[in-house]
Amino acid sequence: MESWTVMDVLLILQAVLVFGVIVFTLGFAAASLKEREPRAAWLAVVICLVLVAVEAGIYFLYHAGFFIAPAGIFIFLVAGGATGVGIFFLVRRTDPNPGVLKGFEGYITGDVKRFDEREQAFARDRAIRPGTDDYRVFYQAHPHLEQVDAKRRDAGGILGTPGAIDRPREIPNVSAMLAAFSIPPHFGRPESYHPDIQTAGNHRPDPSPEEATARVKGFARHLGAGTVGVTRTNPLWVYSRRGEIFYDRWEQWGKEITVKHPYTIVFAVEMEWEMVATAPHTPSVVESALSYSRGAWISTQLAAYIANLGYSATANHSRHYDLLMVPAAVDAGLGEMGRFGYLITRQLGPRVRIFAVTTDLPLVADHPVDIGVEDFCSVCKKCARCCPSMSIPEGDKNEVNGTTRWKLNAETCFAYWAKVGTDCNVCMRVCPWSHPRTFPHRVVISLIVRNKWARRLFFYMDEIFYGKKPRPKAAPKWAGL
Ligand code: SF4
Ligand code: SF4
């Protein structure tokens, strides 16, 4: 039996490497078909065919005597070395982003004024009633908003004619959306849960902060939270005054908000990709509404759970927010803020809605994380390019209330919502971080989280595989379209 030469060994090694790449690419093709991404699937198949052809060529040339030592060995070693160096540069952890590791405080460059909830578009639309003294006082102080808000009210509110983009066919999706939005009012009245020690037979269990944190996070996940973290409550992110009114408590409008709870538990609820993928059509707003419903369900039970342990807690969900969710989520280590102003998490990208529970239960706070979002966004800009109302900045960050960050134009964004009758979600759909976490995407995410060159490579691959302006997908059968 002939013994193997160095060339034989090199040939086998490169064949094993290429075989591994082909298997991964075929897995990607299969995942793309499942995700209804035919372009990505076809490109992956083409890459596989090219690799097979290259392998066949190498095999043919080898047997034709082309790779003769030492020149053949040299070619293989150079190619292998270049591949190894490339992999090393894509896999190693590159320098962290120190600003991001400070959490939302990393954006502060001046004096930050607490945000007044009355100025938020939802509050203006729902809680400032024409003809009242509140109306007169508010628009005297904000004259530039009166026309915009009057027009929005005349058009039917934030969503205008709900589901307008798919009417008259998709009335069932509007019905599903309204059904989901009808759930949160059943929860959390009043939203603050006070200590109830009867459960423990008048003995407060007083768990250690470590145990309490593990239990609270575990319970939140068990209830359906996709990811959960804890931060110390930062008074800067607490609304200064109440603007959203529910349960007819009109006396609350304009009241100063104080949160005495030192801890905030923040969690994100996943929005299913197959629904988000239809944005800006009605299935995506059904998913938003369902997420708000799930968030109310989870946060209310979490607050009640803490009260039963003998501590006080307040659920923050769509019927009651005391603080801004994105800064709290960034501080709790759930992810980073993207160019479009949404939170981007490692586990689910931006396909989330955020909720919180504030409490005096002693907990262990998490740290902000650097997952590479800010660096990725500095190259990407896909959301800005695809936004139908051009509300997302393509350029540098701006000064906003004592912070320097990307800031979307909420007024033009909401104007588009009113036009289509949904909450749009196009930016969420096209964001490269939004892909469902199938195996190939999990591999890509683990690389872009740690390496800046991988971010650039996979951004350009995203453009090639999914297009510069990806189109909405068909909805699941039950949701029509
Ligand atoms: S929700 Fe739509 S309109 Fe608003 S910023 Fe995103 S893409 Fe633009
Ligand atoms: S689409 Fe690109 S620029 Fe926009 S948030 Fe996502 S990663 Fe950042």
Short mmCIF file of C-alpha atoms and ligand atoms in Angstrom, two decimals:
data_model
loop_
_atom_site.label_atom_id
_atom_site.label_comp_id
_atom_site.label_asym_id
_atom_site.label_seq_id
_atom_site.Cartn_x
_atom_site.Cartn_y
_atom_site.Cartn_z
CA MET A 1 0.00 0.00 0.00
CA GLU A 2 1.35 3.36 -1.01
CA SER A 3 2.06 5.77 1.85
CA TRP A 4 0.40 9.16 1.86
CA THR A 5 2.37 12.18 0.69
CA VAL A 6 2.28 15.66 2.25
CA MET A 7 0.23 16.74 -0.76
CA ASP A 8 -2.37 14.00 -0.08
CA VAL A 9 -2.76 15.19 3.53
CA LEU A 10 -3.08 18.85 2.47
CA LEU A 11 -5.67 17.91 -0.15
CA ILE A 12 -7.75 16.04 2.42
CA LEU A 13 -7.50 18.87 4.97
CA GLN A 14 -8.72 21.50 2.53
CA ALA A 15 -11.49 19.15 1.33
CA VAL A 16 -12.69 18.70 4.94
CA LEU A 17 -12.68 22.48 5.46
CA VAL A 18 -14.61 23.13 2.25
CA PHE A 19 -17.04 20.30 3.06
CA GLY A 20 -17.73 22.01 6.43
CA VAL A 21 -18.44 25.31 4.65
CA ILE A 22 -20.76 23.55 2.18
CA VAL A 23 -22.70 21.85 5.01
CA PHE A 24 -23.09 25.18 6.85
CA THR A 25 -24.18 26.94 3.64
CA LEU A 26 -26.71 24.21 2.87
CA GLY A 27 -28.03 24.59 6.42
CA PHE A 28 -28.32 28.30 5.75
CA ALA A 29 -30.21 27.58 2.49
CA ALA A 30 -32.65 25.30 4.33
CA ALA A 31 -33.14 27.88 7.11
CA SER A 32 -33.71 30.59 4.48
CA LEU A 33 -36.42 28.53 2.79
CA LYS A 34 -38.11 28.09 6.17
CA GLU A 35 -37.82 31.86 6.72
CA ARG A 36 -39.36 32.43 3.25
CA GLU A 37 -36.19 34.10 1.97
CA PRO A 38 -35.90 32.56 -1.54
CA ARG A 39 -33.18 34.97 -2.69
CA ALA A 40 -30.92 34.03 0.23
CA ALA A 41 -31.67 30.31 -0.30
CA TRP A 42 -30.81 30.45 -4.03
CA LEU A 43 -27.61 32.40 -3.43
CA ALA A 44 -26.55 29.85 -0.81
CA VAL A 45 -27.20 26.99 -3.27
CA VAL A 46 -25.17 28.81 -5.94
CA ILE A 47 -22.27 29.22 -3.47
CA CYS A 48 -22.43 25.50 -2.69
CA LEU A 49 -22.32 24.63 -6.41
CA VAL A 50 -19.33 26.93 -6.93
CA LEU A 51 -17.51 25.30 -4.00
CA VAL A 52 -18.25 21.82 -5.36
CA ALA A 53 -16.94 22.91 -8.80
CA VAL A 54 -13.78 24.34 -7.18
CA GLU A 55 -13.23 21.09 -5.29
CA ALA A 56 -13.71 19.05 -8.46
CA GLY A 57 -11.21 21.34 -10.22
CA ILE A 58 -8.63 20.89 -7.47
CA TYR A 59 -9.10 17.12 -7.57
CA PHE A 60 -8.75 17.08 -11.38
CA LEU A 61 -5.63 19.29 -11.35
CA TYR A 62 -4.10 17.20 -8.61
CA HIS A 63 -4.50 14.01 -10.60
CA ALA A 64 -3.28 15.79 -13.72
CA GLY A 65 -0.04 16.42 -11.81
CA PHE A 66 -0.52 20.16 -11.47
CA PHE A 67 0.16 20.30 -7.73
CA ILE A 68 3.67 18.91 -7.69
CA ALA A 69 5.78 19.40 -4.57
CA PRO A 70 7.24 21.79 -3.57
CA ALA A 71 5.19 24.35 -5.64
CA GLY A 72 1.90 22.53 -4.83
CA ILE A 73 2.71 22.46 -1.12
CA PHE A 74 3.50 26.16 -1.26
CA ILE A 75 0.14 26.98 -2.93
CA PHE A 76 -1.82 24.94 -0.36
CA LEU A 77 0.07 26.41 2.57
CA VAL A 78 -0.44 29.99 1.36
CA ALA A 79 -4.16 29.39 0.76
CA GLY A 80 -4.53 27.60 4.12
CA GLY A 81 -2.55 30.30 5.94
CA ALA A 82 -4.64 33.10 4.41
CA THR A 83 -7.85 31.29 5.44
CA GLY A 84 -6.53 30.79 8.98
CA VAL A 85 -5.54 34.45 9.31
CA GLY A 86 -8.96 35.53 7.97
CA ILE A 87 -10.79 33.30 10.47
CA PHE A 88 -8.60 34.58 13.31
CA PHE A 89 -9.40 38.21 12.47
CA LEU A 90 -13.14 37.46 12.31
CA VAL A 91 -13.33 35.45 15.52
CA ARG A 92 -11.11 37.31 18.00
CA ARG A 93 -12.71 39.83 20.34
CA THR A 94 -11.97 43.39 19.17
CA ASP A 95 -11.76 46.41 21.47
CA PRO A 96 -14.90 47.17 23.50
CA ASN A 97 -16.88 50.39 23.10
CA PRO A 98 -16.32 52.19 26.45
CA GLY A 99 -19.19 54.68 25.93
CA VAL A 100 -21.74 51.89 25.52
CA LEU A 101 -20.52 50.14 28.66
CA LYS A 102 -21.64 53.17 30.70
CA GLY A 103 -25.25 52.41 29.75
CA PHE A 104 -27.58 55.23 28.74
CA GLU A 105 -25.51 57.68 30.81
CA GLY A 106 -22.84 57.17 28.14
CA TYR A 107 -25.00 59.31 25.82
CA ILE A 108 -25.13 62.25 28.24
CA THR A 109 -23.20 65.28 27.03
CA GLY A 110 -25.13 68.12 28.73
CA ASP A 111 -28.05 68.85 31.04
CA VAL A 112 -30.76 66.22 30.82
CA LYS A 113 -34.30 67.31 31.68
CA ARG A 114 -36.68 64.56 32.74
CA PHE A 115 -39.18 63.81 29.97
CA ASP A 116 -42.73 65.06 30.51
CA GLU A 117 -45.13 62.25 29.54
CA ARG A 118 -47.73 64.85 28.47
CA GLU A 119 -45.51 65.74 25.48
CA GLN A 120 -45.49 62.21 24.13
CA ALA A 121 -47.70 61.73 21.05
CA PHE A 122 -49.84 58.94 22.54
CA ALA A 123 -50.59 61.01 25.63
CA ARG A 124 -51.37 64.10 23.55
CA ASP A 125 -53.73 62.09 21.40
CA ARG A 126 -55.53 60.21 24.14
CA ALA A 127 -55.41 62.43 27.19
CA ILE A 128 -55.70 66.08 26.14
CA ARG A 129 -59.40 66.65 25.59
CA PRO A 130 -60.37 69.58 23.37
CA GLY A 131 -62.40 72.19 25.25
CA THR A 132 -60.83 71.54 28.65
CA ASP A 133 -58.55 73.81 30.69
CA ASP A 134 -55.80 71.18 30.35
CA TYR A 135 -56.04 71.55 26.57
CA ARG A 136 -55.76 75.34 26.71
CA VAL A 137 -52.82 75.30 29.14
CA PHE A 138 -50.92 72.61 27.25
CA TYR A 139 -51.16 74.22 23.79
CA GLN A 140 -50.36 77.66 25.17
CA ALA A 141 -47.06 76.14 26.24
CA HIS A 142 -46.68 74.05 23.04
CA PRO A 143 -48.29 76.10 20.24
CA HIS A 144 -46.36 74.28 17.48
CA LEU A 145 -48.13 71.00 18.36
CA GLU A 146 -51.76 72.18 18.27
CA GLN A 147 -52.29 71.92 14.49
CA VAL A 148 -50.50 68.59 14.19
CA ASP A 149 -52.51 67.09 17.04
CA ALA A 150 -55.83 68.48 15.83
CA LYS A 151 -55.20 66.93 12.41
CA ARG A 152 -54.31 63.61 14.01
CA ARG A 153 -57.47 63.61 16.14
CA ASP A 154 -59.60 64.43 13.08
CA ALA A 155 -57.98 61.54 11.20
CA GLY A 156 -58.96 59.10 13.95
CA GLY A 157 -55.95 59.12 16.27
CA ILE A 158 -52.48 57.57 16.17
CA LEU A 159 -53.52 54.71 13.87
CA GLY A 160 -55.92 56.82 11.80
CA THR A 161 -58.29 54.26 10.27
CA PRO A 162 -56.94 51.07 11.85
CA GLY A 163 -55.65 48.64 9.22
CA ALA A 164 -56.13 51.17 6.38
CA ILE A 165 -53.33 49.67 4.27
CA ASP A 166 -55.11 46.29 4.05
CA ARG A 167 -58.72 47.40 4.06
CA PRO A 168 -61.29 46.18 3.25
CA ARG A 169 -59.83 42.68 3.08
CA GLU A 170 -58.09 42.39 6.40
CA ILE A 171 -60.77 43.47 8.84
CA PRO A 172 -60.10 40.17 10.70
CA ASN A 173 -56.57 41.39 11.49
CA VAL A 174 -57.94 44.67 12.83
CA SER A 175 -60.29 42.57 14.97
CA ALA A 176 -57.32 40.52 16.23
CA MET A 177 -55.37 43.70 17.03
CA LEU A 178 -58.28 45.20 18.98
CA ALA A 179 -58.78 41.89 20.81
CA ALA A 180 -55.13 41.91 21.92
CA PHE A 181 -55.27 45.58 22.98
CA SER A 182 -58.40 44.82 25.03
CA ILE A 183 -56.43 42.58 27.41
CA PRO A 184 -54.12 45.01 29.32
CA PRO A 185 -57.06 46.99 30.81
CA HIS A 186 -58.00 43.82 32.71
CA PHE A 187 -54.67 43.91 34.55
CA GLY A 188 -53.02 46.11 37.07
CA ARG A 189 -55.66 48.37 38.54
CA PRO A 190 -54.18 49.82 40.67
CA GLU A 191 -50.76 49.20 39.17
CA SER A 192 -48.91 49.49 42.48
CA TYR A 193 -48.78 46.33 44.53
CA HIS A 194 -48.25 46.75 48.22
CA PRO A 195 -46.56 44.28 50.53
CA ASP A 196 -48.80 41.35 51.35
CA ILE A 197 -47.18 39.14 53.94
CA GLN A 198 -50.17 36.91 54.55
CA THR A 199 -48.87 34.46 51.99
CA ALA A 200 -45.82 33.77 54.13
CA GLY A 201 -47.81 33.47 57.35
CA ASN A 202 -46.68 36.91 58.56
CA HIS A 203 -43.04 35.97 58.00
CA ARG A 204 -41.43 37.89 55.17
CA PRO A 205 -39.03 35.45 53.52
CA ASP A 206 -36.33 38.17 53.04
CA PRO A 207 -34.34 36.29 50.40
CA SER A 208 -30.76 37.40 49.77
CA PRO A 209 -30.43 39.79 46.79
CA GLU A 210 -28.82 36.98 44.79
CA GLU A 211 -31.64 34.55 45.49
CA ALA A 212 -34.34 37.19 44.94
CA THR A 213 -32.78 38.13 41.59
CA ALA A 214 -32.58 34.52 40.46
CA ARG A 215 -36.20 33.89 41.47
CA VAL A 216 -37.59 37.06 39.91
CA LYS A 217 -35.72 36.55 36.64
CA GLY A 218 -36.65 32.87 36.54
CA PHE A 219 -40.32 33.64 37.14
CA ALA A 220 -40.30 36.36 34.46
CA ARG A 221 -38.77 33.95 31.94
CA HIS A 222 -41.21 31.23 32.95
CA LEU A 223 -44.06 33.64 32.29
CA GLY A 224 -42.72 34.28 28.79
CA ALA A 225 -40.13 37.08 28.98
CA GLY A 226 -37.55 36.65 26.20
CA THR A 227 -34.78 38.34 28.15
CA VAL A 228 -34.70 40.03 31.56
CA GLY A 229 -32.29 42.25 33.52
CA VAL A 230 -32.14 44.43 36.62
CA THR A 231 -30.91 48.01 37.04
CA ARG A 232 -30.91 50.54 39.86
CA THR A 233 -33.73 52.98 39.10
CA ASN A 234 -32.26 56.11 37.53
CA PRO A 235 -34.48 59.14 38.36
CA LEU A 236 -33.41 60.76 35.06
CA TRP A 237 -35.42 58.17 33.12
CA VAL A 238 -38.55 58.63 35.26
CA TYR A 239 -41.21 60.79 33.54
CA SER A 240 -41.47 64.16 35.24
CA ARG A 241 -45.29 64.44 34.95
CA ARG A 242 -48.18 62.08 34.18
CA GLY A 243 -49.58 62.38 30.66
CA GLU A 244 -51.30 59.05 29.89
CA ILE A 245 -54.65 58.64 31.61
CA PHE A 246 -56.38 55.29 32.04
CA TYR A 247 -59.36 54.17 34.11
CA ASP A 248 -60.72 57.75 34.00
CA ARG A 249 -58.31 59.05 36.64
CA TRP A 250 -58.18 62.49 35.08
CA GLU A 251 -56.97 64.09 38.31
CA GLN A 252 -53.62 62.37 37.62
CA TRP A 253 -52.92 64.46 34.48
CA GLY A 254 -49.88 66.70 35.01
CA LYS A 255 -49.10 65.22 38.46
CA GLU A 256 -45.43 64.88 39.27
CA ILE A 257 -44.20 61.28 39.08
CA THR A 258 -41.79 59.96 41.68
CA VAL A 259 -40.56 56.41 41.85
CA LYS A 260 -39.23 55.47 45.26
CA HIS A 261 -38.36 51.90 44.32
CA PRO A 262 -34.57 51.59 44.06
CA TYR A 263 -34.65 48.68 41.57
CA THR A 264 -36.16 48.23 38.13
CA ILE A 265 -36.63 44.81 36.61
CA VAL A 266 -36.79 45.22 32.83
CA PHE A 267 -37.84 42.50 30.42
CA ALA A 268 -38.44 42.15 26.70
CA VAL A 269 -41.21 40.17 25.03
CA GLU A 270 -40.48 38.67 21.63
CA MET A 271 -42.44 39.69 18.54
CA GLU A 272 -42.65 36.66 16.21
CA TRP A 273 -40.64 37.06 13.03
CA GLU A 274 -43.31 35.66 10.70
CA MET A 275 -45.66 38.47 11.77
CA VAL A 276 -43.04 41.27 11.85
CA ALA A 277 -41.91 40.13 8.36
CA THR A 278 -45.18 41.46 6.90
CA ALA A 279 -44.58 45.07 8.06
CA PRO A 280 -46.10 47.58 7.44
CA HIS A 281 -49.15 45.35 6.90
CA THR A 282 -51.71 44.44 9.54
CA PRO A 283 -50.20 41.16 10.87
CA SER A 284 -47.29 43.17 12.27
CA VAL A 285 -49.58 45.45 14.29
CA VAL A 286 -51.44 42.36 15.51
CA GLU A 287 -48.08 41.13 16.84
CA SER A 288 -47.33 44.48 18.50
CA ALA A 289 -50.72 44.39 20.23
CA LEU A 290 -50.18 40.78 21.31
CA SER A 291 -46.79 41.74 22.76
CA TYR A 292 -48.38 44.53 24.80
CA SER A 293 -50.93 42.05 26.03
CA ARG A 294 -48.21 39.53 27.00
CA GLY A 295 -46.15 42.30 28.66
CA ALA A 296 -49.11 43.39 30.79
CA TRP A 297 -49.75 39.77 31.78
CA ILE A 298 -46.13 39.16 32.78
CA SER A 299 -45.43 42.49 34.52
CA THR A 300 -48.66 42.35 36.53
CA GLN A 301 -47.95 38.84 37.80
CA LEU A 302 -44.34 39.71 38.55
CA ALA A 303 -45.45 42.73 40.61
CA ALA A 304 -48.02 40.61 42.46
CA TYR A 305 -45.40 37.92 43.08
CA ILE A 306 -43.09 40.49 44.69
CA ALA A 307 -45.94 41.86 46.80
CA ASN A 308 -46.61 38.34 48.02
CA LEU A 309 -42.98 38.18 49.12
CA GLY A 310 -43.66 41.20 51.32
CA TYR A 311 -42.29 44.05 49.17
CA SER A 312 -43.91 46.72 47.06
CA ALA A 313 -43.80 46.75 43.27
CA THR A 314 -45.27 48.65 40.31
CA ALA A 315 -45.98 47.06 36.95
CA ASN A 316 -45.05 49.21 33.96
CA HIS A 317 -47.00 48.19 30.88
CA SER A 318 -49.18 49.78 28.23
CA ARG A 319 -51.73 51.10 30.75
CA HIS A 320 -49.18 52.68 33.02
CA TYR A 321 -45.56 53.70 32.50
CA ASP A 322 -43.59 55.60 35.14
CA LEU A 323 -40.31 55.60 33.25
CA LEU A 324 -38.77 55.49 29.80
CA MET A 325 -38.26 51.89 28.81
CA VAL A 326 -35.30 52.03 26.38
CA PRO A 327 -32.84 53.78 28.76
CA ALA A 328 -33.86 51.45 31.61
CA ALA A 329 -33.41 48.40 29.35
CA VAL A 330 -29.97 49.58 28.20
CA ASP A 331 -28.91 50.13 31.82
CA ALA A 332 -30.22 46.68 32.77
CA GLY A 333 -27.94 45.09 30.17
CA LEU A 334 -30.70 43.94 27.81
CA GLY A 335 -28.93 45.38 24.76
CA GLU A 336 -28.06 48.66 23.04
CA MET A 337 -30.10 51.36 21.35
CA GLY A 338 -30.03 51.21 17.53
CA ARG A 339 -30.02 54.02 14.99
CA PHE A 340 -33.84 53.91 14.88
CA GLY A 341 -34.13 54.45 18.64
CA TYR A 342 -35.39 50.94 19.47
CA LEU A 343 -33.62 48.58 21.82
CA ILE A 344 -31.61 45.87 20.02
CA THR A 345 -31.07 42.74 22.09
CA ARG A 346 -28.58 39.98 21.40
CA GLN A 347 -31.20 37.25 21.76
CA LEU A 348 -34.04 38.72 19.68
CA GLY A 349 -32.65 41.81 17.97
CA PRO A 350 -35.18 44.68 17.89
CA ARG A 351 -38.20 42.35 17.60
CA VAL A 352 -39.25 43.10 21.17
CA ARG A 353 -41.50 45.26 23.27
CA ILE A 354 -40.18 46.31 26.67
CA PHE A 355 -41.85 46.27 30.08
CA ALA A 356 -40.70 46.75 33.66
CA VAL A 357 -41.48 46.29 37.32
CA THR A 358 -40.04 48.72 39.86
CA THR A 359 -39.61 47.44 43.40
CA ASP A 360 -37.99 47.83 46.82
CA LEU A 361 -37.10 44.13 46.89
CA PRO A 362 -33.28 44.14 47.21
CA LEU A 363 -31.81 42.75 43.98
CA VAL A 364 -28.46 42.50 42.21
CA ALA A 365 -28.18 44.98 39.33
CA ASP A 366 -26.82 43.90 35.94
CA HIS A 367 -24.30 45.90 33.91
CA PRO A 368 -24.83 47.52 30.50
CA VAL A 369 -23.50 45.44 27.61
CA ASP A 370 -21.52 46.14 24.46
CA ILE A 371 -22.89 43.85 21.74
CA GLY A 372 -21.58 45.92 18.85
CA VAL A 373 -24.86 47.61 17.89
CA GLU A 374 -23.52 51.17 17.81
CA ASP A 375 -20.59 50.15 15.62
CA PHE A 376 -22.87 48.08 13.34
CA CYS A 377 -25.33 50.97 12.97
CA SER A 378 -22.52 53.37 12.04
CA VAL A 379 -21.99 51.26 8.88
CA CYS A 380 -25.49 49.91 8.21
CA LYS A 381 -28.19 52.64 7.91
CA LYS A 382 -30.61 50.14 6.35
CA CYS A 383 -33.53 51.27 8.53
CA ALA A 384 -32.95 54.89 7.48
CA ARG A 385 -32.84 53.90 3.80
CA CYS A 386 -36.02 51.80 4.03
CA CYS A 387 -38.13 54.05 6.30
CA PRO A 388 -41.13 55.10 4.20
CA SER A 389 -41.39 58.46 6.00
CA MET A 390 -37.64 59.17 6.07
CA SER A 391 -37.85 59.64 9.84
CA ILE A 392 -34.56 57.92 10.75
CA PRO A 393 -31.30 59.91 10.50
CA GLU A 394 -28.73 58.60 8.00
CA GLY A 395 -26.04 60.92 9.30
CA ASP A 396 -24.29 61.48 12.59
CA LYS A 397 -25.81 61.64 16.04
CA ASN A 398 -27.52 64.83 17.24
CA GLU A 399 -27.84 66.72 20.51
CA VAL A 400 -31.16 65.72 22.10
CA ASN A 401 -32.04 66.99 25.57
CA GLY A 402 -28.51 66.82 26.97
CA THR A 403 -27.65 63.59 25.17
CA THR A 404 -25.88 62.94 21.86
CA ARG A 405 -27.55 60.12 19.95
CA TRP A 406 -29.46 59.16 16.85
CA LYS A 407 -33.01 60.45 17.18
CA LEU A 408 -35.84 59.53 14.87
CA ASN A 409 -38.45 62.10 13.95
CA ALA A 410 -41.40 60.79 15.95
CA GLU A 411 -43.90 63.19 14.38
CA THR A 412 -43.28 62.09 10.75
CA CYS A 413 -43.11 58.47 11.87
CA PHE A 414 -46.54 58.73 13.56
CA ALA A 415 -47.92 60.55 10.51
CA TYR A 416 -47.04 57.43 8.48
CA TRP A 417 -48.70 55.19 11.09
CA ALA A 418 -51.89 57.20 10.67
CA LYS A 419 -51.66 56.82 6.88
CA VAL A 420 -51.30 53.02 6.87
CA GLY A 421 -53.34 52.34 10.01
CA THR A 422 -50.64 50.18 11.59
CA ASP A 423 -47.54 50.83 13.69
CA CYS A 424 -45.46 50.33 10.51
CA ASN A 425 -42.50 48.33 11.93
CA VAL A 426 -40.66 48.47 8.58
CA CYS A 427 -37.44 49.53 10.37
CA MET A 428 -37.76 46.56 12.69
CA ARG A 429 -38.38 44.20 9.76
CA VAL A 430 -35.37 45.25 7.66
CA CYS A 431 -32.85 45.48 10.53
CA PRO A 432 -30.15 42.79 10.06
CA TRP A 433 -30.43 42.00 13.79
CA SER A 434 -34.07 40.95 13.35
CA HIS A 435 -33.53 37.62 11.59
CA PRO A 436 -35.05 34.69 13.45
CA ARG A 437 -32.47 32.97 15.62
CA THR A 438 -32.03 29.83 13.52
CA PHE A 439 -28.60 28.17 13.77
CA PRO A 440 -26.85 30.13 10.96
CA HIS A 441 -28.10 33.46 12.34
CA ARG A 442 -26.99 32.49 15.86
CA VAL A 443 -23.49 31.85 14.51
CA VAL A 444 -23.47 35.25 12.73
CA ILE A 445 -24.73 37.06 15.85
CA SER A 446 -22.06 35.44 18.03
CA LEU A 447 -19.42 36.77 15.60
CA ILE A 448 -20.75 40.30 15.18
CA VAL A 449 -21.16 40.69 18.93
CA ARG A 450 -17.41 40.20 19.44
CA ASN A 451 -15.69 41.43 16.28
CA LYS A 452 -15.85 44.70 14.34
CA TRP A 453 -14.63 43.15 11.06
CA ALA A 454 -17.35 40.52 11.25
CA ARG A 455 -19.87 43.38 11.61
CA ARG A 456 -18.71 44.91 8.33
CA LEU A 457 -18.53 41.58 6.50
CA PHE A 458 -21.98 40.43 7.60
CA PHE A 459 -23.55 43.80 6.94
CA TYR A 460 -22.49 43.56 3.29
CA MET A 461 -23.58 39.91 3.17
CA ASP A 462 -26.97 40.98 4.52
CA GLU A 463 -27.26 43.47 1.65
CA ILE A 464 -26.39 40.75 -0.89
CA PHE A 465 -28.51 37.94 0.56
CA TYR A 466 -31.61 39.92 1.58
CA GLY A 467 -31.40 43.01 -0.63
CA LYS A 468 -30.94 46.70 0.03
CA LYS A 469 -34.68 47.24 0.39
CA PRO A 470 -36.25 43.91 1.40
CA ARG A 471 -39.93 43.58 0.60
CA PRO A 472 -42.60 42.52 3.12
CA LYS A 473 -43.33 38.78 3.30
CA ALA A 474 -46.63 36.99 3.03
CA ALA A 475 -48.42 36.51 6.34
CA PRO A 476 -49.05 33.15 7.99
CA LYS A 477 -52.18 31.58 6.46
CA TRP A 478 -54.45 32.40 9.37
CA ALA A 479 -53.55 36.10 9.12
CA GLY A 480 -54.53 36.32 5.43
CA LEU A 481 -52.64 38.54 2.99
S1 SF4 B 1 -41.92 52.74 12.25
FE1 SF4 B 1 -41.90 53.03 10.00
S2 SF4 B 1 -42.19 55.22 9.70
FE2 SF4 B 1 -41.56 54.92 11.84
S3 SF4 B 1 -39.33 55.11 11.83
FE3 SF4 B 1 -39.78 52.92 11.59
S4 SF4 B 1 -39.83 52.61 9.37
FE4 SF4 B 1 -39.98 54.82 9.71
S1 SF4 B 2 -31.15 48.63 10.38
FE1 SF4 B 2 -28.95 48.87 10.58
S2 SF4 B 2 -28.69 51.02 11.17
FE2 SF4 B 2 -30.81 50.51 11.54
S3 SF4 B 2 -30.88 49.89 13.67
FE3 SF4 B 2 -30.63 48.01 12.47
S4 SF4 B 2 -28.43 47.69 12.42
FE4 SF4 B 2 -28.75 49.82 13.06
#
